[in-house]
Structures are given as C-alpha cells and as structure tokens.
Short mmCIF file of C-alpha atoms in Angstrom, two decimals:
data_model
loop_
_atom_site.label_atom_id
_atom_site.label_comp_id
_atom_site.label_asym_id
_atom_site.label_seq_id
_atom_site.Cartn_x
_atom_site.Cartn_y
_atom_site.Cartn_z
CA MET A 30 -243.08 25.91 -160.11
CA SER A 31 -245.08 22.77 -160.68
CA ASN A 32 -246.17 20.74 -157.71
CA ALA A 33 -247.79 18.02 -159.77
CA ARG A 34 -246.30 14.81 -158.44
CA ALA A 35 -249.00 12.22 -158.95
CA THR A 36 -246.96 10.15 -161.38
CA HIS A 37 -243.76 8.45 -160.25
CA PRO A 38 -242.10 6.65 -163.15
CA THR A 39 -239.11 4.51 -162.28
CA ARG A 40 -235.68 6.10 -162.46
CA ARG A 41 -234.82 3.76 -165.32
CA GLY A 42 -237.93 4.98 -167.12
CA ILE A 43 -237.10 8.67 -166.85
CA LEU A 44 -233.53 8.33 -168.11
CA ALA A 45 -234.01 10.49 -171.14
CA ALA A 46 -233.96 14.20 -171.78
CA GLY A 47 -235.67 15.84 -168.86
CA GLY A 48 -233.22 16.87 -166.25
CA ALA A 49 -232.59 13.68 -164.54
CA LEU A 50 -231.73 11.79 -167.42
CA GLY A 51 -229.19 9.64 -169.19
CA LEU A 52 -230.21 8.12 -172.52
CA GLY A 53 -230.05 5.03 -174.65
CA ALA A 54 -227.11 3.01 -173.40
CA VAL A 55 -228.01 3.74 -169.80
CA LEU A 56 -231.20 1.76 -170.16
CA ALA A 57 -229.21 -1.36 -170.95
CA ALA A 58 -226.71 -1.02 -168.12
CA CYS A 59 -227.05 -3.36 -165.16
CA GLY A 60 -225.13 -5.26 -162.53
CA ASP A 61 -222.60 -4.31 -159.89
CA GLU A 62 -219.58 -3.85 -162.12
CA GLY A 63 -216.87 -1.35 -161.27
CA ALA A 64 -214.05 0.25 -163.18
CA GLY A 65 -210.75 1.74 -162.30
CA SER A 66 -209.24 2.62 -158.99
CA GLY A 67 -206.86 5.06 -157.49
CA GLY A 68 -206.18 6.94 -154.32
CA SER A 69 -206.87 10.48 -153.20
CA SER A 70 -205.53 12.52 -150.38
CA GLY A 71 -208.85 12.49 -148.53
CA THR A 72 -210.94 15.53 -147.73
CA THR A 73 -209.48 18.82 -146.67
CA ALA A 74 -211.43 18.28 -143.47
CA ALA A 75 -209.82 14.93 -142.71
CA ALA A 76 -207.56 16.31 -140.02
CA LYS A 77 -210.43 17.94 -138.18
CA SER A 78 -212.00 16.15 -135.26
CA GLY A 79 -215.33 16.36 -133.58
CA PRO A 80 -218.82 15.10 -134.44
CA TRP A 81 -220.36 15.69 -137.87
CA SER A 82 -223.98 15.92 -138.88
CA PHE A 83 -225.91 17.12 -141.92
CA LYS A 84 -229.66 17.16 -142.46
CA ASP A 85 -230.35 16.27 -146.08
CA ASP A 86 -233.32 16.91 -148.35
CA ARG A 87 -235.08 13.74 -147.25
CA GLY A 88 -235.25 15.27 -143.81
CA GLU A 89 -232.77 12.64 -142.59
CA THR A 90 -229.73 13.60 -140.55
CA ALA A 91 -226.44 11.90 -141.39
CA LYS A 92 -224.17 11.64 -138.35
CA ALA A 93 -220.61 10.55 -137.62
CA ASP A 94 -218.15 10.86 -134.75
CA ARG A 95 -215.86 12.95 -136.95
CA ILE A 96 -215.95 14.79 -140.26
CA PRO A 97 -215.96 12.18 -143.04
CA ALA A 98 -212.58 11.53 -144.66
CA ASN A 99 -213.46 8.54 -146.85
CA ILE A 100 -216.21 10.03 -148.95
CA VAL A 101 -217.93 8.21 -151.81
CA ALA A 102 -220.12 10.34 -154.06
CA PHE A 103 -222.02 10.48 -157.31
CA ILE A 104 -219.62 11.91 -159.87
CA GLY A 105 -221.42 15.27 -160.19
CA VAL A 106 -221.44 15.72 -156.43
CA ALA A 107 -217.76 14.81 -156.26
CA ALA A 108 -217.03 17.41 -158.95
CA ALA A 109 -218.92 20.09 -157.04
CA LEU A 110 -217.18 19.27 -153.76
CA HIS A 111 -213.82 19.35 -155.56
CA ASP A 112 -214.52 22.97 -156.48
CA TYR A 113 -214.89 23.67 -152.76
CA GLY A 114 -211.66 21.90 -151.86
CA ILE A 115 -213.20 18.65 -150.64
CA ASP A 116 -211.75 15.42 -152.03
CA VAL A 117 -213.50 12.07 -152.29
CA LYS A 118 -212.15 8.52 -152.33
CA GLY A 119 -214.70 6.91 -154.63
CA VAL A 120 -217.24 7.90 -157.27
CA PHE A 121 -220.10 6.32 -159.19
CA GLY A 122 -222.02 7.47 -162.24
CA PRO A 123 -220.75 8.68 -165.65
CA THR A 124 -217.04 9.24 -164.96
CA ARG A 125 -215.13 8.06 -168.05
CA THR A 126 -216.09 8.33 -171.70
CA LYS A 127 -215.54 5.44 -174.10
CA ASP A 128 -212.14 6.85 -175.03
CA GLY A 129 -211.08 6.98 -171.39
CA LYS A 130 -211.34 10.72 -170.93
CA ALA A 131 -213.15 12.42 -168.09
CA ASP A 132 -216.90 12.66 -168.62
CA VAL A 133 -218.43 16.12 -168.72
CA GLN A 134 -220.02 15.41 -165.33
CA ALA A 135 -216.59 15.00 -163.74
CA GLY A 136 -215.80 18.71 -164.05
CA ASP A 137 -212.22 19.43 -162.92
CA LEU A 138 -211.97 16.24 -160.88
CA ASP A 139 -208.88 14.14 -161.60
CA ILE A 140 -210.60 10.81 -162.26
CA GLY A 141 -207.28 9.00 -162.05
CA LYS A 142 -207.13 9.72 -158.34
CA VAL A 143 -210.45 8.19 -157.33
CA THR A 144 -211.85 4.68 -157.24
CA VAL A 145 -214.59 4.31 -159.83
CA LEU A 146 -217.29 2.02 -158.46
CA GLY A 147 -219.43 2.09 -161.58
CA ASN A 148 -219.51 4.11 -164.77
CA GLU A 149 -223.02 3.38 -166.02
CA TRP A 150 -226.55 3.05 -164.77
CA GLY A 151 -226.90 0.04 -162.47
CA GLN A 152 -223.17 -0.33 -161.87
CA PHE A 153 -221.99 -0.09 -158.26
CA ASN A 154 -219.22 -2.40 -157.07
CA ILE A 155 -220.15 -3.12 -153.47
CA GLU A 156 -216.91 -4.94 -152.70
CA LYS A 157 -214.77 -1.99 -153.79
CA TYR A 158 -217.12 0.32 -151.91
CA ALA A 159 -216.73 -1.60 -148.67
CA ALA A 160 -212.96 -1.78 -149.14
CA LEU A 161 -212.81 2.02 -149.09
CA ALA A 162 -214.19 1.98 -145.53
CA PRO A 163 -216.58 4.79 -146.51
CA ASP A 164 -217.83 7.17 -143.86
CA ALA A 165 -220.24 9.10 -146.13
CA LEU A 166 -222.26 8.30 -149.25
CA LEU A 167 -223.36 11.46 -151.09
CA THR A 168 -225.60 11.87 -154.12
CA THR A 169 -228.52 13.79 -155.58
CA MET A 170 -232.23 12.93 -155.85
CA PHE A 171 -234.51 13.33 -158.87
CA ASP A 172 -237.83 12.53 -157.23
CA ASP A 173 -239.72 13.43 -154.09
CA ALA A 174 -239.54 9.88 -152.75
CA GLY A 175 -235.96 10.15 -151.50
CA THR A 176 -234.47 7.85 -154.13
CA LEU A 177 -230.70 8.16 -154.12
CA TRP A 178 -229.50 8.90 -157.66
CA TYR A 179 -227.38 6.19 -159.31
CA VAL A 180 -227.50 3.99 -156.22
CA PRO A 181 -228.99 0.83 -157.76
CA GLU A 182 -232.35 0.12 -156.21
CA GLU A 183 -231.87 -3.63 -156.43
CA SER A 184 -228.71 -3.47 -154.31
CA SER A 185 -229.34 -0.33 -152.28
CA LYS A 186 -229.98 -2.28 -149.05
CA LYS A 187 -226.60 -4.01 -149.34
CA ILE A 188 -224.88 -0.70 -150.12
CA LEU A 189 -226.45 1.10 -147.18
CA ALA A 190 -225.74 -1.88 -144.94
CA VAL A 191 -222.02 -1.15 -145.30
CA GLY A 192 -222.77 1.49 -142.70
CA ALA A 193 -221.79 4.83 -144.18
CA PRO A 194 -224.39 7.54 -143.53
CA SER A 195 -226.03 8.70 -146.76
CA VAL A 196 -226.91 12.21 -147.89
CA GLY A 197 -229.32 13.15 -150.68
CA ILE A 198 -229.46 16.64 -152.19
CA SER A 199 -232.69 17.21 -154.09
CA VAL A 200 -232.54 18.43 -157.67
CA TYR A 201 -236.23 17.86 -158.29
CA ASP A 202 -238.89 20.50 -158.95
CA ARG A 203 -236.99 23.53 -157.69
CA GLN A 204 -234.81 26.29 -159.10
CA LEU A 205 -231.07 25.91 -159.53
CA THR A 206 -230.23 28.34 -156.75
CA GLU A 207 -231.67 26.06 -154.06
CA PRO A 208 -229.52 22.94 -154.67
CA LEU A 209 -226.53 25.23 -155.27
CA GLN A 210 -226.96 26.61 -151.77
CA ARG A 211 -227.53 23.14 -150.33
CA MET A 212 -224.33 21.83 -151.91
CA LEU A 213 -222.45 24.79 -150.47
CA GLU A 214 -223.85 23.94 -147.03
CA LEU A 215 -222.83 20.30 -147.44
CA ALA A 216 -219.31 21.34 -148.45
CA GLU A 217 -219.10 23.63 -145.44
CA SER A 218 -220.13 20.81 -143.13
CA LEU A 219 -217.29 18.74 -144.58
CA GLY A 220 -214.74 21.44 -143.84
CA ALA A 221 -214.81 23.74 -146.86
CA ASP A 222 -214.01 27.41 -146.33
CA VAL A 223 -217.10 28.91 -147.94
CA LYS A 224 -215.87 32.43 -147.23
CA ALA A 225 -212.71 31.92 -149.24
CA GLU A 226 -212.18 34.45 -152.02
CA LYS A 227 -212.48 31.75 -154.68
CA VAL A 228 -215.93 30.81 -153.43
CA THR A 229 -217.28 34.31 -152.88
CA THR A 230 -215.95 35.45 -156.25
CA ALA A 231 -217.63 32.53 -158.02
CA LYS A 232 -220.93 33.30 -156.30
CA LYS A 233 -220.70 36.95 -157.37
CA ARG A 234 -219.95 35.86 -160.93
CA PHE A 235 -223.02 33.62 -160.81
CA GLU A 236 -225.20 36.49 -159.64
CA ASP A 237 -223.83 38.73 -162.38
CA ALA A 238 -224.46 36.04 -164.98
CA ALA A 239 -228.03 35.64 -163.75
CA ALA A 240 -228.57 39.39 -164.09
CA ARG A 241 -227.18 39.25 -167.62
CA LEU A 242 -229.49 36.40 -168.57
CA ARG A 243 -232.49 38.19 -167.09
CA ALA A 244 -231.61 41.32 -169.10
CA ALA A 245 -231.10 39.31 -172.29
CA ALA A 246 -234.46 37.58 -171.88
CA LYS A 247 -236.20 40.89 -171.20
CA ALA A 248 -234.63 42.53 -174.25
CA ASN A 249 -235.51 39.57 -176.50
CA PRO A 250 -238.83 38.23 -175.24
CA ASP A 251 -239.76 36.65 -178.58
CA VAL A 252 -236.68 34.41 -178.77
CA LYS A 253 -237.89 30.86 -178.15
CA VAL A 254 -235.53 28.38 -176.51
CA LEU A 255 -236.09 24.62 -176.77
CA ALA A 256 -234.33 22.09 -174.53
CA GLY A 257 -233.75 18.85 -176.40
CA SER A 258 -231.89 15.58 -176.23
CA ALA A 259 -231.12 13.09 -178.97
CA ALA A 260 -231.31 9.30 -178.99
CA GLN A 261 -231.15 6.95 -181.95
CA ASP A 262 -234.90 6.76 -182.52
CA ILE A 263 -236.26 9.57 -180.35
CA PHE A 264 -235.88 13.30 -179.93
CA TYR A 265 -236.79 14.39 -176.41
CA VAL A 266 -238.18 17.85 -175.69
CA SER A 267 -237.90 18.75 -172.03
CA GLY A 268 -240.66 20.36 -170.05
CA SER A 269 -239.60 23.20 -167.80
CA ASN A 270 -241.40 22.38 -164.57
CA LEU A 271 -239.12 19.80 -162.95
CA SER A 272 -235.55 20.51 -164.09
CA ILE A 273 -233.55 22.83 -161.83
CA ASP A 274 -231.86 24.67 -164.71
CA LEU A 275 -234.99 25.16 -166.81
CA GLU A 276 -237.07 26.27 -163.84
CA TYR A 277 -234.45 28.88 -163.05
CA TYR A 278 -234.15 30.08 -166.65
CA LYS A 279 -237.93 30.42 -166.79
CA ALA A 280 -237.92 32.43 -163.55
CA LEU A 281 -235.35 34.75 -165.14
CA GLY A 282 -237.72 35.34 -168.04
CA VAL A 283 -236.37 33.01 -170.71
CA ASN A 284 -239.06 32.11 -173.26
CA LEU A 285 -238.87 28.31 -173.08
CA VAL A 286 -240.72 26.03 -175.46
CA GLU A 287 -243.17 24.05 -173.32
CA PRO A 288 -244.61 20.77 -174.67
CA PRO A 289 -248.33 20.25 -173.94
CA ALA A 290 -248.93 18.78 -170.52
CA SER A 291 -250.70 15.81 -172.06
CA THR A 292 -247.51 14.78 -173.90
CA LEU A 293 -245.45 14.93 -170.71
CA LYS A 294 -247.60 12.57 -168.67
CA ALA A 295 -245.89 9.36 -169.75
CA SER A 296 -242.58 10.61 -168.31
CA GLY A 297 -244.06 12.05 -165.14
CA GLY A 298 -243.74 15.59 -166.49
CA TRP A 299 -240.11 15.45 -167.61
CA PHE A 300 -240.20 15.32 -171.40
CA GLU A 301 -242.10 14.71 -174.63
CA ASN A 302 -241.03 11.94 -177.01
CA LEU A 303 -240.88 12.85 -180.69
CA SER A 304 -239.95 10.72 -183.64
CA TRP A 305 -237.29 12.24 -185.87
CA GLU A 306 -239.98 12.73 -188.52
CA ASN A 307 -241.77 15.05 -186.10
CA VAL A 308 -238.73 16.87 -184.73
CA ASP A 309 -240.05 20.11 -186.25
CA LYS A 310 -243.21 20.03 -184.12
CA HIS A 311 -242.14 23.03 -182.02
CA ASP A 312 -240.90 26.37 -183.32
CA ALA A 313 -237.61 27.41 -181.76
CA ASP A 314 -234.97 30.07 -182.31
CA ILE A 315 -232.37 28.44 -180.05
CA ILE A 316 -231.99 24.75 -179.26
CA MET A 317 -230.16 23.68 -176.10
CA MET A 318 -228.92 20.12 -176.51
CA ASP A 319 -228.10 17.63 -173.76
CA ASN A 320 -224.29 17.50 -173.53
CA ARG A 321 -224.00 14.29 -171.51
CA SER A 322 -222.19 11.30 -172.96
CA SER A 323 -225.40 9.28 -172.89
CA ALA A 324 -226.95 11.55 -175.53
CA ILE A 325 -226.12 11.85 -179.22
CA GLN A 326 -224.35 15.16 -179.75
CA PRO A 327 -225.50 17.67 -182.42
CA ASP A 328 -222.51 17.12 -184.72
CA ASP A 329 -223.33 13.42 -184.82
CA ILE A 330 -227.01 13.77 -185.70
CA THR A 331 -227.53 12.64 -189.29
CA GLU A 332 -231.31 12.98 -189.54
CA ALA A 333 -232.32 15.23 -192.43
CA THR A 334 -235.26 16.60 -190.45
CA TRP A 335 -232.83 17.85 -187.81
CA LYS A 336 -230.58 19.56 -190.32
CA LYS A 337 -233.57 21.40 -191.79
CA LEU A 338 -234.62 22.98 -188.49
CA PRO A 339 -234.34 26.80 -188.70
CA ALA A 340 -232.31 27.04 -185.50
CA VAL A 341 -229.90 24.38 -186.75
CA ARG A 342 -229.52 26.05 -190.14
CA ALA A 343 -228.86 29.36 -188.36
CA GLY A 344 -226.18 27.80 -186.15
CA GLN A 345 -228.19 28.56 -183.03
CA VAL A 346 -227.61 25.30 -181.18
CA ILE A 347 -225.85 25.38 -177.81
CA ALA A 348 -225.01 22.83 -175.13
CA ARG A 349 -227.15 22.23 -172.08
CA ASP A 350 -226.11 20.59 -168.80
CA PRO A 351 -229.27 18.77 -167.62
CA GLU A 352 -227.34 17.69 -164.51
CA PRO A 353 -225.41 20.83 -163.57
CA ILE A 354 -222.34 20.45 -161.39
CA LEU A 355 -223.60 22.18 -158.28
CA SER A 356 -220.85 24.70 -157.64
CA TYR A 357 -221.22 28.37 -158.46
CA ASP A 358 -218.07 28.23 -160.55
CA LYS A 359 -219.45 25.53 -162.83
CA CYS A 360 -222.90 27.09 -163.17
CA VAL A 361 -221.64 30.51 -164.30
CA PRO A 362 -220.99 29.34 -167.90
CA LEU A 363 -224.48 27.84 -168.14
CA LEU A 364 -226.03 31.26 -167.60
CA GLU A 365 -223.47 33.17 -169.64
CA ASN A 366 -223.71 30.88 -172.66
CA LEU A 367 -227.50 31.05 -172.74
CA ALA A 368 -227.45 34.82 -172.27
CA GLU A 369 -225.00 35.22 -175.15
CA ALA A 370 -227.10 32.98 -177.39
CA ILE A 371 -230.25 34.99 -176.67
CA GLU A 372 -228.42 38.30 -177.13
CA ASN A 373 -227.14 37.25 -180.56
CA ALA A 374 -230.04 35.13 -181.79
CA LYS A 375 -231.74 35.77 -185.09
CA LYS A 376 -235.48 35.31 -185.03
CA VAL A 377 -235.98 32.21 -187.19
CA SER A 378 -239.20 30.68 -185.82
#
C-alpha cells in the first residue's frame, strides 16, 4: 500500500478515473441547488433511546442524546446503510440519472422516498437540509485531510453549522475490506442487527468471492487488467495505490496495469491522462471501465483507437465500481465479475 501523500490536489481536480472520481460534467457543477423530495420511515433504530456516539476515520467522535433518526448521507453511504436496514431522510451526490432513474450509486435505495439535496458536484441545498432537522451527516472521505466527500467546501461551514454531527468513513489508500468493516460498525451503531442471517450470509459470500478471485489470479498470472474511465477528450488509466477496490484486487494477486509513477503525479497518484490517440499505450487483456453516470460508457465510445484495442475486440471489457457501495452484499458481484473475467480471458496483450 502506498503511503505517498505529499500531493493534495483539490477534490474538484481529482474528479476523474481514479477511485474518487466523477468525470466531465461534474467539473462544471456548482451552487447549492437541490432536486426532488420525499419522505422515509426513518431509521430502524429510531425507536431506540439512549446516547449515541461513533468515532469516525478523522478521529472525531460524533455524539447525540439518542440514536439518529433523521439521517442525511452521501448517496453511496445511504445505499450501504439501506442494505443493513437503516433508512435515511436525505441524500446528496449522484442519485438520479438524466432520464430520472436511480443512479448506479443508489443501489437498492428507493430514491423516491428520500429528499435529494443535490445530484451533482457542488450541489447541496442547505435550506432543504435544515428543514429535515438532521441529527447525523454521513459521508466518505477520499483524502487524508478529513475532507467530507460531496459536501461543498465553499458552503461546508454553513452546512455543519446546522448542528448535525458529521461522520466520515475513509476510502483513501486502504483495501476494500477496511471501509467495509467500518461501514458495518457505523450501521451497527445506528441500530442495525449485524448478526442477522442476511448480513452474515452476505459476508460469507464476500469471503468466498475473494477466495475465487485469488484463485483465478493465481491460475492466470499473465492476464493483465487495466482500470480505465472515459471522458470526451481523455482516457484515464487508474493507478492501483489509492483506490480501495484496486488495492484489494492487487492484494489478491490480480495483475493490474500500473501507469508509471511520473504520469500519476499531476493527479496526486490517482490516474494517468491519455489522449484517445494514445489509448493503446498500455497492453491489457481485460479492461475494467468506470460505470458511474459521470463517465462515458463503453457502448458509447466512438473513438476508432478504442475499438481497435485487443481487449475491446475480444469482448473483454467489464464494468468497474470506483466508488463501491460499502455493504458486503453489493461488493460480492465486484469480486465475482472480475474473477469470471480472469477465468475466461484470452491472452490478447
């Protein structure tokens, strides 16, 4: 695991393919706009009384007189908590696609039953937030400075001044298993039954999927896997030293394509920028492509250089979740799909 942290690009600057990262349109988003509203039944812990506290990955302890019932969370956190039976009142971050459907980061969450405070980078409707009378603000963190993900820096003081204690779960420079465990602990603090059969079964499935991926990587050590993301003018190749999924895949033995360190510096270690003319710079047998709505999806890429790539011609392109929903249930397919791709891959590089 890399501990190189000398460079701290702004969050807006790293919104590309690395692991933190929303592309293109995100860079243009700004303001405190909100979209949509609805009501939820509150958390499963709402009826429970007694003090609540949770020490987050900033080392800060969020406290309240009772278990939070009016939770506002980044959409991916809300989706993870939903898998553990915890409901939220409001969300922010990529929630709805342009056609009004649930974004991939919403998981199984019914987005019609939550208040959407902002759907894009920079959007966070403070008035709607305050009206929810929030008693917890939950999100992730993609740096080691404690920056709360998708909480606009220019209005963060006003947001935090509303008074709800905030919690940040780090998804920076560590393996997937660590934030998965932390999210489970957060859910438990909010009243989730982490010993329920649904939860324990999902965790066992995750462990089995990890064993399968390790075996696939060991049996096919020469299969090279590249993590990419597409924007209109740029193809991003992710480095493996900061993203929680890639660090974990590497630990399991997956042969990941690693851009030279010198080409990663401009993004603080997250990714290398390539023009579409140079998209064939790295040899790869499998390409994992960013599946978030902010990225251009493989079927929509028209560049001839892309279509000529051996992995593309062989049909060896799969989806990647650079911002995994941090429940064991949602992370199982990530491991299984990559394992299957490696098991069946033809050597084309």
